[in-house]
Coordinates of C-alpha atoms in Angstrom, one line a residue:
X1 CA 0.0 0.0 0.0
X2 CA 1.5 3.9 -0.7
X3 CA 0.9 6.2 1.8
X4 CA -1.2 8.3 0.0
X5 CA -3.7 5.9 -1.6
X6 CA -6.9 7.1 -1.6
X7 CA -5.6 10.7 -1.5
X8 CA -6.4 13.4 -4.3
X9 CA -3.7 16.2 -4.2
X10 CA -3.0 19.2 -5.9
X11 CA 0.6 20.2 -6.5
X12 CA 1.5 23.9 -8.1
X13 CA 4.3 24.5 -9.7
X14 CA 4.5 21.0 -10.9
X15 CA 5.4 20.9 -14.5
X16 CA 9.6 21.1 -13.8
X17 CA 11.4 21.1 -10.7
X18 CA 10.6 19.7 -7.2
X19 CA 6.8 20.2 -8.2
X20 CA 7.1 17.7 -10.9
X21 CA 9.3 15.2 -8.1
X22 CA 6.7 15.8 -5.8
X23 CA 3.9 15.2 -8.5
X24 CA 5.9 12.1 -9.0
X25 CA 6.3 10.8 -5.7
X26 CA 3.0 11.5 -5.0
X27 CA 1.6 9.2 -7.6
X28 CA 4.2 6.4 -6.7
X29 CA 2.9 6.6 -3.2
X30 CA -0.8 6.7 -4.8
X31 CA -2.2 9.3 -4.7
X32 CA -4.6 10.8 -8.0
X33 CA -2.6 14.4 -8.2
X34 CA -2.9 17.4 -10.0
X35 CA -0.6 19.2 -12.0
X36 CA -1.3 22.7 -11.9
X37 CA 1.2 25.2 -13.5
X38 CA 1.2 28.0 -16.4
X39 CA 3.7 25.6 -18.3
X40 CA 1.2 24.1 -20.2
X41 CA 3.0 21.9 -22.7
X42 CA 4.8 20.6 -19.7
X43 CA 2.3 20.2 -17.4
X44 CA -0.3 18.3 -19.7
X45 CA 2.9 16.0 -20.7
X46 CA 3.8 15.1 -17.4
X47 CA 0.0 14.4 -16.2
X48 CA -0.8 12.6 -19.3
X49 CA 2.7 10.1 -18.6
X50 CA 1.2 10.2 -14.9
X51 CA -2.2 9.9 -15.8
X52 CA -2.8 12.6 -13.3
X53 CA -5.1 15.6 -14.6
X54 CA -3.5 18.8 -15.6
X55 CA -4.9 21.9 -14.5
X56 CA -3.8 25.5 -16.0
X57 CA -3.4 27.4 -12.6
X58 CA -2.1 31.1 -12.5
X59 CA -1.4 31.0 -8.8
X60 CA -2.0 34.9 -8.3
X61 CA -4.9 34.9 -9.9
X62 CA -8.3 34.3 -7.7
X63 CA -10.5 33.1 -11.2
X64 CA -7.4 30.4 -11.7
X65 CA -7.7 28.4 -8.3
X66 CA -11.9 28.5 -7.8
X67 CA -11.5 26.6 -11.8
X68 CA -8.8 24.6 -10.7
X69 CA -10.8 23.7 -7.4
X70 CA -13.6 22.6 -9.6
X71 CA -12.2 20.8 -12.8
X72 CA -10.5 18.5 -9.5
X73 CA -14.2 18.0 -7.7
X74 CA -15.1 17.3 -11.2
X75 CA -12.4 14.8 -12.0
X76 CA -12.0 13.3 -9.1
X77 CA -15.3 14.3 -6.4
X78 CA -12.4 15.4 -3.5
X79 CA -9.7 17.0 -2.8
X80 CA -7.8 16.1 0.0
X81 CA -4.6 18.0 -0.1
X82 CA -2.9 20.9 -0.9
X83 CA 1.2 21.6 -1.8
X84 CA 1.6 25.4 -2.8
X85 CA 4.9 24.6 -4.3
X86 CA 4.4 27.7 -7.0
X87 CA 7.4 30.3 -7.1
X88 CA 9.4 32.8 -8.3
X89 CA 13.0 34.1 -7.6
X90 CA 14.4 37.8 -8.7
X91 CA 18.3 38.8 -7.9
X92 CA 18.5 42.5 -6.8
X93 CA 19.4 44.8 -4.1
X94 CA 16.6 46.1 -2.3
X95 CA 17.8 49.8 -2.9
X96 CA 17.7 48.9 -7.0
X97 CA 14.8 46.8 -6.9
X98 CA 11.1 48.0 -8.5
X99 CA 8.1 48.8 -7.1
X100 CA 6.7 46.1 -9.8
X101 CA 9.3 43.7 -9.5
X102 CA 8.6 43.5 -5.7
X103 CA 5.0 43.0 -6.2
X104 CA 5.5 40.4 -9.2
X105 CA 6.8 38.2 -6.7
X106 CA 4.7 38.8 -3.9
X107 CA 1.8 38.1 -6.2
X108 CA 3.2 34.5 -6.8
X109 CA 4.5 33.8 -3.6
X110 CA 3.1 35.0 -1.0
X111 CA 0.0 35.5 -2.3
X112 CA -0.3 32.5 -4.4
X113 CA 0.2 30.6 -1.1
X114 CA -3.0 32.6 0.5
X115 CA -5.0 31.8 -2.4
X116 CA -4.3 28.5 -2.2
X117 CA -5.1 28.0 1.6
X118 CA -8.2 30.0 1.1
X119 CA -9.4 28.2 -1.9
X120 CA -8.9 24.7 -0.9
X121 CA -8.6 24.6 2.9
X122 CA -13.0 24.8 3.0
X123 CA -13.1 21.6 0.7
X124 CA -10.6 19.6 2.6
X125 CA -12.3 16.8 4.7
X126 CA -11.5 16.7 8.2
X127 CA -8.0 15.3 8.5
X128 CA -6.3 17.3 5.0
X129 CA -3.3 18.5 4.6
X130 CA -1.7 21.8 3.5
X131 CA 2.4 22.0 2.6
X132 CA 3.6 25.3 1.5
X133 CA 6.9 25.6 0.1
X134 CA 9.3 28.7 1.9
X135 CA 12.5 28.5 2.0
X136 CA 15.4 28.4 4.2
X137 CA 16.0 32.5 3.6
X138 CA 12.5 32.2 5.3
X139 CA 14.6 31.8 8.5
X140 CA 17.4 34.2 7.6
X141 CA 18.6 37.4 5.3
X142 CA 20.6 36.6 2.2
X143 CA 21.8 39.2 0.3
X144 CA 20.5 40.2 -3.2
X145 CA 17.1 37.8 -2.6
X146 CA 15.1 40.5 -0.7
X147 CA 12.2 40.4 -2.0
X148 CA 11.8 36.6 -1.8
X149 CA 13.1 36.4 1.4
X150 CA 10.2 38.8 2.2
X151 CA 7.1 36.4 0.9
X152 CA 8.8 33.5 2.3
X153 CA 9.2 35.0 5.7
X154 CA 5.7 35.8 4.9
X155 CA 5.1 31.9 3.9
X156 CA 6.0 31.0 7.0
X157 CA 3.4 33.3 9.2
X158 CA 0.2 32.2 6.9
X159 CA 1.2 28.4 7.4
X160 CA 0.9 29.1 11.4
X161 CA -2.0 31.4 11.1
X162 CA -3.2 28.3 9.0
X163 CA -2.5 25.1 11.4
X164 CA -3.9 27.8 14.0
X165 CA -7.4 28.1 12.0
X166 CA -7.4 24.8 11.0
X167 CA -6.5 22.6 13.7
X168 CA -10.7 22.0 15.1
X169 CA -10.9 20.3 11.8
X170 CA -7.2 18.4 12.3
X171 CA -6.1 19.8 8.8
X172 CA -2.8 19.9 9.6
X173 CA -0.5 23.0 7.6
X174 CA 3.7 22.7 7.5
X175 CA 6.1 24.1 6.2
X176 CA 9.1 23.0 3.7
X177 CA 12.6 25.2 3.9
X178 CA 14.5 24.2 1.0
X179 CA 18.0 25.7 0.5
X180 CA 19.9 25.7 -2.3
X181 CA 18.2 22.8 -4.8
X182 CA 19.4 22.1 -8.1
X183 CA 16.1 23.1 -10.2
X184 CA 16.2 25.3 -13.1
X185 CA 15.9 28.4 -10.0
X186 CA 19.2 27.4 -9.0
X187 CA 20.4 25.9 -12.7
X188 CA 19.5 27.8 -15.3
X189 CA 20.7 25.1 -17.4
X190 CA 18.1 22.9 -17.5
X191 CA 16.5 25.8 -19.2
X192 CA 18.7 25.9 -22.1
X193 CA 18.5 23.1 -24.4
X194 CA 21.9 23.1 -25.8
X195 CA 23.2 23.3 -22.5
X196 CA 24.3 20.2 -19.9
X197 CA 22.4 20.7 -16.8
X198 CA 24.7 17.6 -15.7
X199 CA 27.6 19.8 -15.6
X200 CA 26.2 22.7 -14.4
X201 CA 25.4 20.3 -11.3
X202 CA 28.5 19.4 -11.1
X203 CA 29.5 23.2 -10.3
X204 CA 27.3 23.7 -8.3
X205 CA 28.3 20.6 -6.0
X206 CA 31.6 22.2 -6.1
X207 CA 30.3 25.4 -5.5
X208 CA 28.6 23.8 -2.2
X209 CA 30.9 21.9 -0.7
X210 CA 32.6 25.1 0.2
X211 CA 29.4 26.5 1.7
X212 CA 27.0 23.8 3.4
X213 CA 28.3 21.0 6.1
X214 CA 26.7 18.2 3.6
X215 CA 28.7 19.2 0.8
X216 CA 26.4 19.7 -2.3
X217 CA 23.5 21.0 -3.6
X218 CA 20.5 19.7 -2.9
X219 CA 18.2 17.8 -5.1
X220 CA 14.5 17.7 -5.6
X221 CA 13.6 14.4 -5.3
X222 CA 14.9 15.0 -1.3
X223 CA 12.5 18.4 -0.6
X224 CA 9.9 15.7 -2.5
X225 CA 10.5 13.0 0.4
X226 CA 9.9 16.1 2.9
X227 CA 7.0 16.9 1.7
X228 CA 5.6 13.2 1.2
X229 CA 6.4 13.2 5.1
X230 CA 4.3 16.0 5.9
X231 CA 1.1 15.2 3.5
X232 CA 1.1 11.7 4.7
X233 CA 0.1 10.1 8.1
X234 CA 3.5 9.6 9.2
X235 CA 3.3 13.3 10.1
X236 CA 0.3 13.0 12.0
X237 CA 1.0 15.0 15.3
X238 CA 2.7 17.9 13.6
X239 CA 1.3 21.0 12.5
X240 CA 1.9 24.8 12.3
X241 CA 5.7 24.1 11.6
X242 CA 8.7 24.8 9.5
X243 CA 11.2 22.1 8.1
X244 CA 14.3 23.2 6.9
X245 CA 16.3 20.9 4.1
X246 CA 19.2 22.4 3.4
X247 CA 21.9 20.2 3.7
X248 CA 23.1 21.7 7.2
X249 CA 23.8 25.3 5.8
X250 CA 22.0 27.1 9.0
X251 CA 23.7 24.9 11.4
X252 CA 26.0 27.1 12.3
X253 CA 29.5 28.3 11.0
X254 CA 32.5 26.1 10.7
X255 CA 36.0 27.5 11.7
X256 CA 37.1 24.1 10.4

């Protein structure tokens, strides 16, 4: 048995990336999910090789998630889960960074997430689950990601207002911290198609073992585990609460 038969999920942001690993997972552990993304050649190719259903789902966008919430009923007759894995990342100082640009990202994350919960939380049975994707800058400053850091500190306050609201009907709302994973965010590589992602990866595991304890760059298939953890029942008493995979890199500093 998977942990998550029975279970209808929908996962944002799942067309590339750790939505498409968690997307994956999901269905290996099974679980009927839905892909919902604005990459629509992607997305429909991925739910068609899951046979999953594909949604088109503009995260920002209130119209988006009340159609996505019904094509699923429609499909499916449930929903019991929720991963708000949608994002975006800008580099700039905060000094140089645009009025627009600031909001552009707020729109996706931070008020993508609260869309989400606000959409799908009232059609959860008793006993759902809600896993919103922050980050680990959600717990700390890093310089030239202001603006993200912002909505993921922000991530981070709506999933405990959430468990909070949510607890009488134990629909349970965490948290996953990722730090540096090698999606296209982190590798624009697998972006390019005459590039090698491979060896980009390669980099950026050299690039890491410099900077976190573990010694590389993350991958999505691990934040997907996390997040298995916390949608299935193996996370059963734990709600309201942040979980931070990033290979040891807020640990501490070694003088090592």
């Amino acid at each position: 048995m998977g942990k998550l038969d029975g279970r209808v999920v929908i996962v944002t942001g799942a067309a590339r990336g750790q939505g498409e690993q968690e997307a994956r997972l999901f269905t290996e552990e099974g679980a009927r999910v839905v892909v919902a993304d604005v990459l629509d050649e992607q997305g429909r190719a991925l739910a068609e090789e899951l046979d999953a259903l594909y949604v088109h789902l503009d995260v920002g966008a209130e119209a988006d998630w009340r159609a996505a919430l019904e094509r699923t009923r429609t499909a499916y007759g449930r929903v019991d889960g929720l991963v708000n894995n949608a994002g975006v990342l800008r580099f700039n100082a905060l000094v140089d960074t645009p009025l627009q640009e600031f909001m552009d990202v707020v729109r996706v994350n931070q008020a993508g997430c609260f869309l989400g919960i606000r959409t799908i939380a009232p059609a959860l049975p008793d006993g759902g689950t809600i896993v919103n994707t922050a980050s680990y800058t959600a717990l700390t400053g890093m310089a030239a990601v202001g603006t993200y850091a912002a909505t993921k500190h922000a991530i981070l306050g709506l999933t405990r207002v959430a468990a909070l609201e949510l607890a009488p009907r134990r629909i349970r709302v965490n948290a996953v911290c990722p730090g540096a994973i090698d999606t296209a965010m982190s590798n624009p590589a697998r972006l390019d198609p005459d590039a090698d992602p491979e060896e980009m990866t390669r980099a950026l595991d050299e690039l890491y073992r410099k900077l976190v304890p573990l010694g590389r760059v993350g991958r999505p298939e691990e934040v997907a585990r996390l997040a298995l953890f916390l949608t299935s029942d193996d996370s059963s008493y734990i709600t309201g609460q942040p979980f931070v995979i990033d290979g040891g890199w807020l640990a501490g500093v070694s003088v090592v």
